[in-house]
Amino acid sequence: MEAFNNIEGLRPFFEPKSVAIIGLSRKTGKGQHNALENLLDYGYKGRIYPINPNATEILGVKVYPSIKDVEGPVDLAVLVTPRSQVPMHVRNCAEKGIKCITIVTQGFTDAGDAEGTNLFGEILETADAHGCRILGPNSFGSANAFFKFGSSFARVTMQPNPVGLICQSGGLFNGLSEFSFVGKAIDVGNICNIDFADCLEYFEHDPEVKVIVLHIEGMPEVPRFLKVASRVSRQKPIVAIKTGKSEQAARAAQSHTGSLAGKNEIWDAALKQAGIITVNSLEELVDTTRVLCMLPPVRKADVCVVTFSGGTAIMALDGLRDSSLQAGSLSPSTLSELKKIAPPWLPIGNPVDYWPMVMGSDDRLKMTEDIFKIILKDDKFGSLLFIQIIHDAAQSHEIIHFLNKLVSQYPDKPIVAALVGPYGAECVKELQTEGRILAFHAPERAAQALVRSFQYAQAHPEC
Amino acid sequence: MEAFNNIEGLRPFFEPKSVAIIGLSRKTGKGQHNALENLLDYGYKGRIYPINPNATEILGVKVYPSIKDVEGPVDLAVLVTPRSQVPMHVRNCAEKGIKCITIVTQGFTDAGDAEGTNLFGEILETADAHGCRILGPNSFGSANAFFKFGSSFARVTMQPNPVGLICQSGGLFNGLSEFSFVGKAIDVGNICNIDFADCLEYFEHDPEVKVIVLHIEGMPEVPRFLKVASRVSRQKPIVAIKTGKSEQAARAAQSHTGSLAGKNEIWDAALKQAGIITVNSLEELVDTTRVLCMLPPVRKADVCVVTFSGGTAIMALDGLRDSSLQAGSLSPSTLSELKKIAPPWLPIGNPVDYWPMVMGSDDRLKMTEDIFKIILKDDKFGSLLFIQIIHDAAQSHEIIHFLNKLVSQYPDKPIVAALVGPYGAECVKELQTEGRILAFHAPERAAQALVRSFQYAQAHPEC
């Protein structure tokens, strides 16, 4: 019943047929962060009811003085009014039969004052009496690239990718640096009656979501969350960052979303036990999500490092330190095949430093392909980490072509690339836009991505 | 005497009046990595003597069959011949009176075979007998953007920045991802008779080098290195990455540069004692070098975090964890001035979450500037960490302008920016190219950069 409540009950946050924006500003254009303008730009197909007593029309859309003046049914109401007016608007919405309400307004449990707490209490009372689901307060709302919908005043990048994000921060929601691959997002904010567990349950049954990402500052009902997460993580990978780790950060989290951060060690252990992959920084969160989305899981402890540069390969090995992954020795047959190609003085091992093997060749690319074929058929290795120095645009183009060919020929082998050198960053960016090859700027990050994938596969041998 | 030997003795590696390239390939153009072509493109002004018995001219430059056929004096010889011929060429160079020789060729102590060891012994003997300085073997050579010189077959990015790199890897030398700010570089490779200590001594007396970066796999004479480093680190910041930390990585380092990696803990403690800032990954190396180059040192333990996004500010605080930096409380006067601007419900602390302060304003930029003025005159804080979500190119432009104004008004305050959001990466890149503002994609990296700067200032109160 609870699951049904969440699947059908939360649907209007992701696929609303109609949405009312209560307290919508008349200001539009550059830098005004107007939610209506965003909806129109996304190409949202549902009905939009802007509510503002001081306007009759914004961007060509009819404006209503109050939610009571809207004739038709409303799937979702988004509130952006001053905090003192929020309880009244919630009551008006509830009386109109609106079941889903997003409260963007801040200043409730996060304010830490008596008035904020009282106002929050009033909201909760109305919600209980009318069976309303309240997202927030202090929430950026929800977004769904598959439905061309986003309720936030902040413009999000709409890319229908199979990642569902549940967060407690506009910064995360808003699509951090390399995070534009999030297809659906929901910001639970200060958590009135939509918690992490509810959203997890929604994504559990959402066929468009393949990987779930959590940004947790804190939550009221940890045991229920862990129970649901344990079930969901057996079906879809869940990656989580728990922030507020230092004492100061925990205090800031309390004033940010009214969350009690809780002890780090307990959180870490509990999340792990629930089958969740935990990370410690924003970059790790992005990298881990990308590896779980893009590659088949790493199922064997041995990784083969194939490199153009010995020094950076050693950094990659340092990146495997304290993990269960290792660069184990080559199989005897692989070793003997490589020996045939290599100069006689070259010690061959793992990392495979292949520059001395190709430097004398007239067709270095062909030679490189031969080397990769030999290595990729070595079943000992569950994954391959490729390191190359990229000098210029021409070489970048060549490597992208080479990698694309490689992953189409070996779709079952997880392959990551660390592309360094003067043109490495550009090459990585191009590959990210293409979205077929998983590449990083730094060898340690490429290594860590494989470590996370192996962690996931070990925690979930059934997947 | 030793210092003089290194200052004058190593100068030809950085400022050669003439250079011979022995074993230069006739192949030129895209993907051929021709050292002569590179030198011509850099605009090197010295004399170049290509040596190749099978050519008379390459790229319009006269080619000599042997070094013996060169009439004039030669400051530096670069050897790229097969390993068996290297000792002979070293002898020929020595007999011609060449004092500086770079050996690019691999396959000596790194090969791990008897022949490699014997050949290495022959080279050393000649060097000792003639007083030659040998860079490498297995070295990418040296480069100096201030002199438009680079001896490597790999094209380097020439930017006359005040960073001197001493490394043991072509990957590093070659300018890793964000590393194009290296002004001078030398790859000691397998270390014949030019060691880290010698190069440190050279950079110690080089007014064009303000920050020294070390990439260490291992070295034969650790005590001398530590002695020199202890002295140099009191004059210029030294940042070091010691690689080969896992057992496997240590083995790989041995076959890469013939280095004995040594115990991590001992290295870490020794480097720290010598006043060196140590880092654990390539990205940290780049970030730390940038903060030491670009900002005045962080001298106070309190950092003020000013943010548009509460959630990412908490990540920044997590990034300060386990460090001596902290986001201490605001001074009473700062607090009371901010209270005048903020909505009454807003709890004000550090991080300063300023979005609620500006959201109602008609001139958000002016209001933001006022907030920063209030905070920057609070002497309690030794640094400022600014976090902003960048939505698009227009906002990126605005923020860049804002930050440039800020750092010119407060040149003595270390300010770093974490710019996240859909357009954050582009904004960071633009700032990197401009080179005036230190910015990162991720809040944790911005926080870590300040931590490193504070570490440096604490270790070197005299600087």
mmCIF file of N, CA, C and O in Angstrom, chain A residues 2-71:
data_model
loop_
_atom_site.group_PDB
_atom_site.id
_atom_site.type_symbol
_atom_site.label_atom_id
_atom_site.label_comp_id
_atom_site.label_asym_id
_atom_site.label_seq_id
_atom_site.Cartn_x
_atom_site.Cartn_y
_atom_site.Cartn_z
ATOM 1 N N GLU A 2 1.890 1.218 0.902
ATOM 2 C CA GLU A 2 2.793 2.359 0.967
ATOM 3 C C GLU A 2 3.526 2.547 -0.366
ATOM 4 O O GLU A 2 3.650 3.664 -0.866
ATOM 5 N N ALA A 3 3.966 1.402 -0.945
ATOM 6 C CA ALA A 3 4.655 1.482 -2.226
ATOM 7 C C ALA A 3 3.731 2.068 -3.285
ATOM 8 O O ALA A 3 4.116 2.965 -4.039
ATOM 9 N N PHE A 4 2.486 1.595 -3.303
ATOM 10 C CA PHE A 4 1.514 2.113 -4.271
ATOM 11 C C PHE A 4 1.338 3.618 -4.072
ATOM 12 O O PHE A 4 1.345 4.403 -5.011
ATOM 13 N N ASN A 5 1.204 4.001 -2.801
ATOM 14 C CA ASN A 5 1.085 5.421 -2.477
ATOM 15 C C ASN A 5 2.215 6.238 -3.075
ATOM 16 O O ASN A 5 2.021 7.336 -3.562
ATOM 17 N N ASN A 6 3.395 5.667 -3.008
ATOM 18 C CA ASN A 6 4.533 6.426 -3.508
ATOM 19 C C ASN A 6 4.615 6.415 -5.018
ATOM 20 O O ASN A 6 4.944 7.416 -5.635
ATOM 21 N N ILE A 7 4.319 5.254 -5.621
ATOM 22 C CA ILE A 7 4.431 5.184 -7.081
ATOM 23 C C ILE A 7 3.389 6.105 -7.715
ATOM 24 O O ILE A 7 3.716 6.972 -8.519
ATOM 25 N N GLU A 8 2.141 5.927 -7.340
ATOM 26 C CA GLU A 8 1.096 6.778 -7.937
ATOM 27 C C GLU A 8 1.071 8.156 -7.268
ATOM 28 O O GLU A 8 0.839 9.166 -7.918
ATOM 29 N N GLY A 9 1.315 8.162 -5.949
ATOM 30 C CA GLY A 9 1.222 9.423 -5.206
ATOM 31 C C GLY A 9 2.284 10.444 -5.584
ATOM 32 O O GLY A 9 2.060 11.651 -5.505
ATOM 33 N N LEU A 10 3.457 9.957 -5.996
ATOM 34 C CA LEU A 10 4.519 10.917 -6.358
ATOM 35 C C LEU A 10 4.553 11.220 -7.857
ATOM 36 O O LEU A 10 5.274 12.119 -8.287
ATOM 37 N N ARG A 11 3.774 10.470 -8.642
ATOM 38 C CA ARG A 11 3.843 10.657 -10.096
ATOM 39 C C ARG A 11 3.626 12.117 -10.517
ATOM 40 O O ARG A 11 4.358 12.615 -11.390
ATOM 41 N N PRO A 12 2.669 12.837 -9.918
ATOM 42 C CA PRO A 12 2.474 14.235 -10.349
ATOM 43 C C PRO A 12 3.707 15.128 -10.189
ATOM 44 O O PRO A 12 3.816 16.151 -10.853
ATOM 45 N N PHE A 13 4.628 14.732 -9.311
ATOM 46 C CA PHE A 13 5.854 15.531 -9.194
ATOM 47 C C PHE A 13 6.747 15.350 -10.420
ATOM 48 O O PHE A 13 7.549 16.215 -10.750
ATOM 49 N N PHE A 14 6.605 14.197 -11.086
ATOM 50 C CA PHE A 14 7.455 13.921 -12.244
ATOM 51 C C PHE A 14 6.707 14.046 -13.580
ATOM 52 O O PHE A 14 7.297 14.356 -14.593
ATOM 53 N N GLU A 15 5.399 13.769 -13.551
ATOM 54 C CA GLU A 15 4.629 13.801 -14.800
ATOM 55 C C GLU A 15 3.304 14.538 -14.588
ATOM 56 O O GLU A 15 2.226 13.967 -14.812
ATOM 57 N N PRO A 16 3.362 15.790 -14.163
ATOM 58 C CA PRO A 16 2.105 16.492 -13.893
ATOM 59 C C PRO A 16 1.395 16.852 -15.204
ATOM 60 O O PRO A 16 2.032 17.360 -16.134
ATOM 61 N N LYS A 17 0.087 16.590 -15.237
ATOM 62 C CA LYS A 17 -0.690 16.997 -16.425
ATOM 63 C C LYS A 17 -0.935 18.503 -16.371
ATOM 64 O O LYS A 17 -1.157 19.144 -17.386
ATOM 65 N N SER A 18 -0.928 19.042 -15.131
ATOM 66 C CA SER A 18 -1.122 20.485 -14.975
ATOM 67 C C SER A 18 -0.368 20.937 -13.736
ATOM 68 O O SER A 18 -0.245 20.179 -12.763
ATOM 69 N N VAL A 19 0.133 22.171 -13.801
ATOM 70 C CA VAL A 19 0.902 22.676 -12.670
ATOM 71 C C VAL A 19 0.541 24.140 -12.396
ATOM 72 O O VAL A 19 0.391 24.936 -13.333
ATOM 73 N N ALA A 20 0.347 24.447 -11.118
ATOM 74 C CA ALA A 20 0.108 25.832 -10.723
ATOM 75 C C ALA A 20 1.354 26.359 -10.022
ATOM 76 O O ALA A 20 1.948 25.653 -9.200
ATOM 77 N N ILE A 21 1.745 27.588 -10.368
ATOM 78 C CA ILE A 21 2.905 28.187 -9.702
ATOM 79 C C ILE A 21 2.407 29.382 -8.907
ATOM 80 O O ILE A 21 2.056 30.419 -9.464
ATOM 81 N N ILE A 22 2.362 29.201 -7.602
ATOM 82 C CA ILE A 22 1.754 30.204 -6.727
ATOM 83 C C ILE A 22 2.818 31.158 -6.210
ATOM 84 O O ILE A 22 3.769 30.729 -5.533
ATOM 85 N N GLY A 23 2.666 32.419 -6.568
ATOM 86 C CA GLY A 23 3.666 33.420 -6.193
ATOM 87 C C GLY A 23 4.688 33.637 -7.291
ATOM 88 O O GLY A 23 5.788 34.142 -7.023
ATOM 89 N N LEU A 24 4.316 33.287 -8.524
ATOM 90 C CA LEU A 24 5.246 33.443 -9.650
ATOM 91 C C LEU A 24 5.564 34.929 -9.867
ATOM 92 O O LEU A 24 4.662 35.759 -9.912
ATOM 93 N N SER A 25 6.834 35.226 -10.026
ATOM 94 C CA SER A 25 7.250 36.613 -10.243
ATOM 95 C C SER A 25 6.890 37.067 -11.658
ATOM 96 O O SER A 25 6.841 36.271 -12.592
ATOM 97 N N ARG A 26 6.633 38.387 -11.782
ATOM 98 C CA ARG A 26 6.360 38.938 -13.112
ATOM 99 C C ARG A 26 7.651 39.168 -13.886
ATOM 100 O O ARG A 26 7.637 39.390 -15.080
ATOM 101 N N LYS A 27 8.773 39.153 -13.150
ATOM 102 C CA LYS A 27 10.052 39.422 -13.832
ATOM 103 C C LYS A 27 10.479 38.218 -14.669
ATOM 104 O O LYS A 27 10.529 37.089 -14.168
ATOM 105 N N THR A 28 10.817 38.480 -15.919
ATOM 106 C CA THR A 28 11.282 37.397 -16.795
ATOM 107 C C THR A 28 12.568 37.850 -17.476
ATOM 108 O O THR A 28 12.986 38.992 -17.334
ATOM 109 N N GLY A 29 13.154 36.943 -18.193
ATOM 110 C CA GLY A 29 14.373 37.268 -18.947
ATOM 111 C C GLY A 29 15.624 36.895 -18.182
ATOM 112 O O GLY A 29 15.572 36.322 -17.086
ATOM 113 N N LYS A 30 16.752 37.265 -18.766
ATOM 114 C CA LYS A 30 18.074 36.897 -18.262
ATOM 115 C C LYS A 30 18.246 37.161 -16.766
ATOM 116 O O LYS A 30 17.968 38.271 -16.307
ATOM 117 N N GLY A 31 18.649 36.143 -16.033
ATOM 118 C CA GLY A 31 18.980 36.320 -14.621
ATOM 119 C C GLY A 31 17.777 36.418 -13.692
ATOM 120 O O GLY A 31 17.935 36.640 -12.495
ATOM 121 N N GLN A 32 16.556 36.252 -14.239
ATOM 122 C CA GLN A 32 15.377 36.398 -13.385
ATOM 123 C C GLN A 32 14.877 35.071 -12.805
ATOM 124 O O GLN A 32 14.026 35.046 -11.930
ATOM 125 N N HIS A 33 15.402 33.951 -13.325
ATOM 126 C CA HIS A 33 15.051 32.639 -12.772
ATOM 127 C C HIS A 33 13.532 32.471 -12.668
ATOM 128 O O HIS A 33 13.004 32.212 -11.590
ATOM 129 N N ASN A 34 12.831 32.631 -13.762
ATOM 130 C CA ASN A 34 11.373 32.514 -13.761
ATOM 131 C C ASN A 34 10.964 31.086 -14.138
ATOM 132 O O ASN A 34 11.285 30.594 -15.221
ATOM 133 N N ALA A 35 10.242 30.424 -13.230
ATOM 134 C CA ALA A 35 9.876 29.012 -13.430
ATOM 135 C C ALA A 35 8.971 28.823 -14.651
ATOM 136 O O ALA A 35 9.086 27.822 -15.365
ATOM 137 N N LEU A 36 8.095 29.768 -14.908
ATOM 138 C CA LEU A 36 7.223 29.668 -16.079
ATOM 139 C C LEU A 36 8.042 29.729 -17.366
ATOM 140 O O LEU A 36 7.853 28.936 -18.283
ATOM 141 N N GLU A 37 8.956 30.667 -17.390
ATOM 142 C CA GLU A 37 9.821 30.814 -18.569
ATOM 143 C C GLU A 37 10.588 29.506 -18.824
ATOM 144 O O GLU A 37 10.716 29.054 -19.966
ATOM 145 N N ASN A 38 11.086 28.903 -17.739
ATOM 146 C CA ASN A 38 11.787 27.623 -17.878
ATOM 147 C C ASN A 38 10.878 26.564 -18.492
ATOM 148 O O ASN A 38 11.263 25.869 -19.442
ATOM 149 N N LEU A 39 9.663 26.438 -17.942
ATOM 150 C CA LEU A 39 8.721 25.412 -18.423
ATOM 151 C C LEU A 39 8.452 25.581 -19.917
ATOM 152 O O LEU A 39 8.435 24.597 -20.669
ATOM 153 N N LEU A 40 8.251 26.826 -20.334
ATOM 154 C CA LEU A 40 7.983 27.089 -21.749
ATOM 155 C C LEU A 40 9.198 26.701 -22.598
ATOM 156 O O LEU A 40 9.055 26.100 -23.663
ATOM 157 N N ASP A 41 10.373 27.019 -22.094
ATOM 158 C CA ASP A 41 11.587 26.690 -22.846
ATOM 159 C C ASP A 41 11.841 25.178 -22.913
ATOM 160 O O ASP A 41 12.347 24.674 -23.907
ATOM 161 N N TYR A 42 11.513 24.478 -21.832
ATOM 162 C CA TYR A 42 11.695 23.018 -21.847
ATOM 163 C C TYR A 42 10.784 22.372 -22.893
ATOM 164 O O TYR A 42 11.049 21.283 -23.387
ATOM 165 N N GLY A 43 9.654 23.039 -23.169
ATOM 166 C CA GLY A 43 8.661 22.449 -24.082
ATOM 167 C C GLY A 43 7.638 21.588 -23.339
ATOM 168 O O GLY A 43 7.075 20.643 -23.895
ATOM 169 N N TYR A 44 7.392 21.943 -22.081
ATOM 170 C CA TYR A 44 6.410 21.201 -21.261
ATOM 171 C C TYR A 44 5.038 21.256 -21.923
ATOM 172 O O TYR A 44 4.592 22.323 -22.378
ATOM 173 N N LYS A 45 4.355 20.099 -21.988
ATOM 174 C CA LYS A 45 3.105 20.003 -22.754
ATOM 175 C C LYS A 45 1.842 20.137 -21.882
ATOM 176 O O LYS A 45 0.738 20.214 -22.418
ATOM 177 N N GLY A 46 1.998 20.096 -20.544
ATOM 178 C CA GLY A 46 0.814 20.176 -19.680
ATOM 179 C C GLY A 46 0.275 21.596 -19.562
ATOM 180 O O GLY A 46 0.805 22.539 -20.159
ATOM 181 N N ARG A 47 -0.781 21.765 -18.748
ATOM 182 C CA ARG A 47 -1.358 23.098 -18.547
ATOM 183 C C ARG A 47 -0.600 23.810 -17.424
ATOM 184 O O ARG A 47 -0.207 23.201 -16.437
ATOM 185 N N ILE A 48 -0.417 25.109 -17.598
ATOM 186 C CA ILE A 48 0.296 25.891 -16.585
ATOM 187 C C ILE A 48 -0.627 26.994 -16.062
ATOM 188 O O ILE A 48 -1.226 27.719 -16.852
ATOM 189 N N TYR A 49 -0.748 27.066 -14.735
ATOM 190 C CA TYR A 49 -1.551 28.110 -14.110
ATOM 191 C C TYR A 49 -0.677 28.986 -13.225
ATOM 192 O O TYR A 49 -0.439 28.665 -12.061
ATOM 193 N N PRO A 50 -0.201 30.110 -13.745
ATOM 194 C CA PRO A 50 0.556 31.026 -12.875
ATOM 195 C C PRO A 50 -0.415 31.751 -11.944
ATOM 196 O O PRO A 50 -1.501 32.147 -12.373
ATOM 197 N N ILE A 51 -0.027 31.874 -10.682
ATOM 198 C CA ILE A 51 -0.879 32.572 -9.705
ATOM 199 C C ILE A 51 -0.125 33.794 -9.186
ATOM 200 O O ILE A 51 0.969 33.656 -8.601
ATOM 201 N N ASN A 52 -0.711 34.987 -9.410
ATOM 202 C CA ASN A 52 -0.119 36.227 -8.915
ATOM 203 C C ASN A 52 -1.217 37.291 -8.940
ATOM 204 O O ASN A 52 -1.716 37.645 -10.008
ATOM 205 N N PRO A 53 -1.624 37.797 -7.762
ATOM 206 C CA PRO A 53 -2.752 38.745 -7.708
ATOM 207 C C PRO A 53 -2.445 40.064 -8.427
ATOM 208 O O PRO A 53 -3.358 40.830 -8.722
ATOM 209 N N ASN A 54 -1.160 40.312 -8.722
ATOM 210 C CA ASN A 54 -0.809 41.600 -9.329
ATOM 211 C C ASN A 54 -0.542 41.522 -10.835
ATOM 212 O O ASN A 54 0.071 42.417 -11.407
ATOM 213 N N ALA A 55 -0.930 40.432 -11.463
ATOM 214 C CA ALA A 55 -0.699 40.316 -12.903
ATOM 215 C C ALA A 55 -1.881 39.609 -13.551
ATOM 216 O O ALA A 55 -2.644 38.896 -12.881
ATOM 217 N N THR A 56 -2.049 39.824 -14.839
ATOM 218 C CA THR A 56 -3.117 39.112 -15.553
ATOM 219 C C THR A 56 -2.524 38.197 -16.614
ATOM 220 O O THR A 56 -3.159 37.266 -17.079
ATOM 221 N N GLU A 57 -1.277 38.463 -16.964
ATOM 222 C CA GLU A 57 -0.641 37.681 -18.015
ATOM 223 C C GLU A 57 0.871 37.774 -17.850
ATOM 224 O O GLU A 57 1.403 38.866 -17.596
ATOM 225 N N ILE A 58 1.555 36.655 -17.925
ATOM 226 C CA ILE A 58 3.030 36.656 -17.923
ATOM 227 C C ILE A 58 3.482 35.785 -19.087
ATOM 228 O O ILE A 58 3.015 34.641 -19.225
ATOM 229 N N LEU A 59 4.340 36.319 -19.931
ATOM 230 C CA LEU A 59 4.862 35.600 -21.105
ATOM 231 C C LEU A 59 3.722 35.008 -21.952
ATOM 232 O O LEU A 59 3.834 33.888 -22.470
ATOM 233 N N GLY A 60 2.641 35.724 -22.033
ATOM 234 C CA GLY A 60 1.521 35.280 -22.870
ATOM 235 C C GLY A 60 0.641 34.222 -22.218
ATOM 236 O O GLY A 60 -0.297 33.722 -22.833
ATOM 237 N N VAL A 61 0.934 33.883 -20.971
ATOM 238 C CA VAL A 61 0.123 32.874 -20.284
ATOM 239 C C VAL A 61 -0.812 33.597 -19.300
ATOM 240 O O VAL A 61 -0.377 34.506 -18.580
ATOM 241 N N LYS A 62 -2.077 33.189 -19.278
ATOM 242 C CA LYS A 62 -3.063 33.812 -18.392
ATOM 243 C C LYS A 62 -2.676 33.587 -16.923
ATOM 244 O O LYS A 62 -2.315 32.470 -16.537
ATOM 245 N N VAL A 63 -2.761 34.637 -16.129
ATOM 246 C CA VAL A 63 -2.400 34.551 -14.708
ATOM 247 C C VAL A 63 -3.675 34.652 -13.870
ATOM 248 O O VAL A 63 -4.577 35.436 -14.191
ATOM 249 N N TYR A 64 -3.739 33.842 -12.797
ATOM 250 C CA TYR A 64 -4.919 33.843 -11.926
ATOM 251 C C TYR A 64 -4.585 34.541 -10.611
ATOM 252 O O TYR A 64 -3.456 34.408 -10.108
ATOM 253 N N PRO A 65 -5.546 35.275 -10.053
ATOM 254 C CA PRO A 65 -5.250 35.955 -8.775
ATOM 255 C C PRO A 65 -5.044 34.974 -7.623
ATOM 256 O O PRO A 65 -4.266 35.225 -6.713
ATOM 257 N N SER A 66 -5.771 33.837 -7.669
ATOM 258 C CA SER A 66 -5.632 32.878 -6.575
ATOM 259 C C SER A 66 -5.859 31.475 -7.132
ATOM 260 O O SER A 66 -6.472 31.305 -8.190
ATOM 261 N N ILE A 67 -5.386 30.467 -6.410
ATOM 262 C CA ILE A 67 -5.575 29.082 -6.862
ATOM 263 C C ILE A 67 -7.064 28.747 -6.925
ATOM 264 O O ILE A 67 -7.492 27.910 -7.724
ATOM 265 N N LYS A 68 -7.848 29.456 -6.090
ATOM 266 C CA LYS A 68 -9.305 29.194 -6.069
ATOM 267 C C LYS A 68 -9.960 29.576 -7.397
ATOM 268 O O LYS A 68 -11.037 29.086 -7.738
ATOM 269 N N ASP A 69 -9.305 30.482 -8.146
ATOM 270 C CA ASP A 69 -9.892 30.953 -9.399
ATOM 271 C C ASP A 69 -9.624 30.020 -10.578
ATOM 272 O O ASP A 69 -10.129 30.239 -11.669
ATOM 273 N N VAL A 70 -8.764 29.018 -10.354
ATOM 274 C CA VAL A 70 -8.480 28.070 -11.438
ATOM 275 C C VAL A 70 -9.650 27.107 -11.558
ATOM 276 O O VAL A 70 -10.079 26.532 -10.554
ATOM 277 N N GLU A 71 -10.155 26.957 -12.814
ATOM 278 C CA GLU A 71 -11.354 26.133 -12.985
ATOM 279 C C GLU A 71 -11.031 24.636 -12.965
ATOM 280 O O GLU A 71 -11.622 23.876 -12.203
#
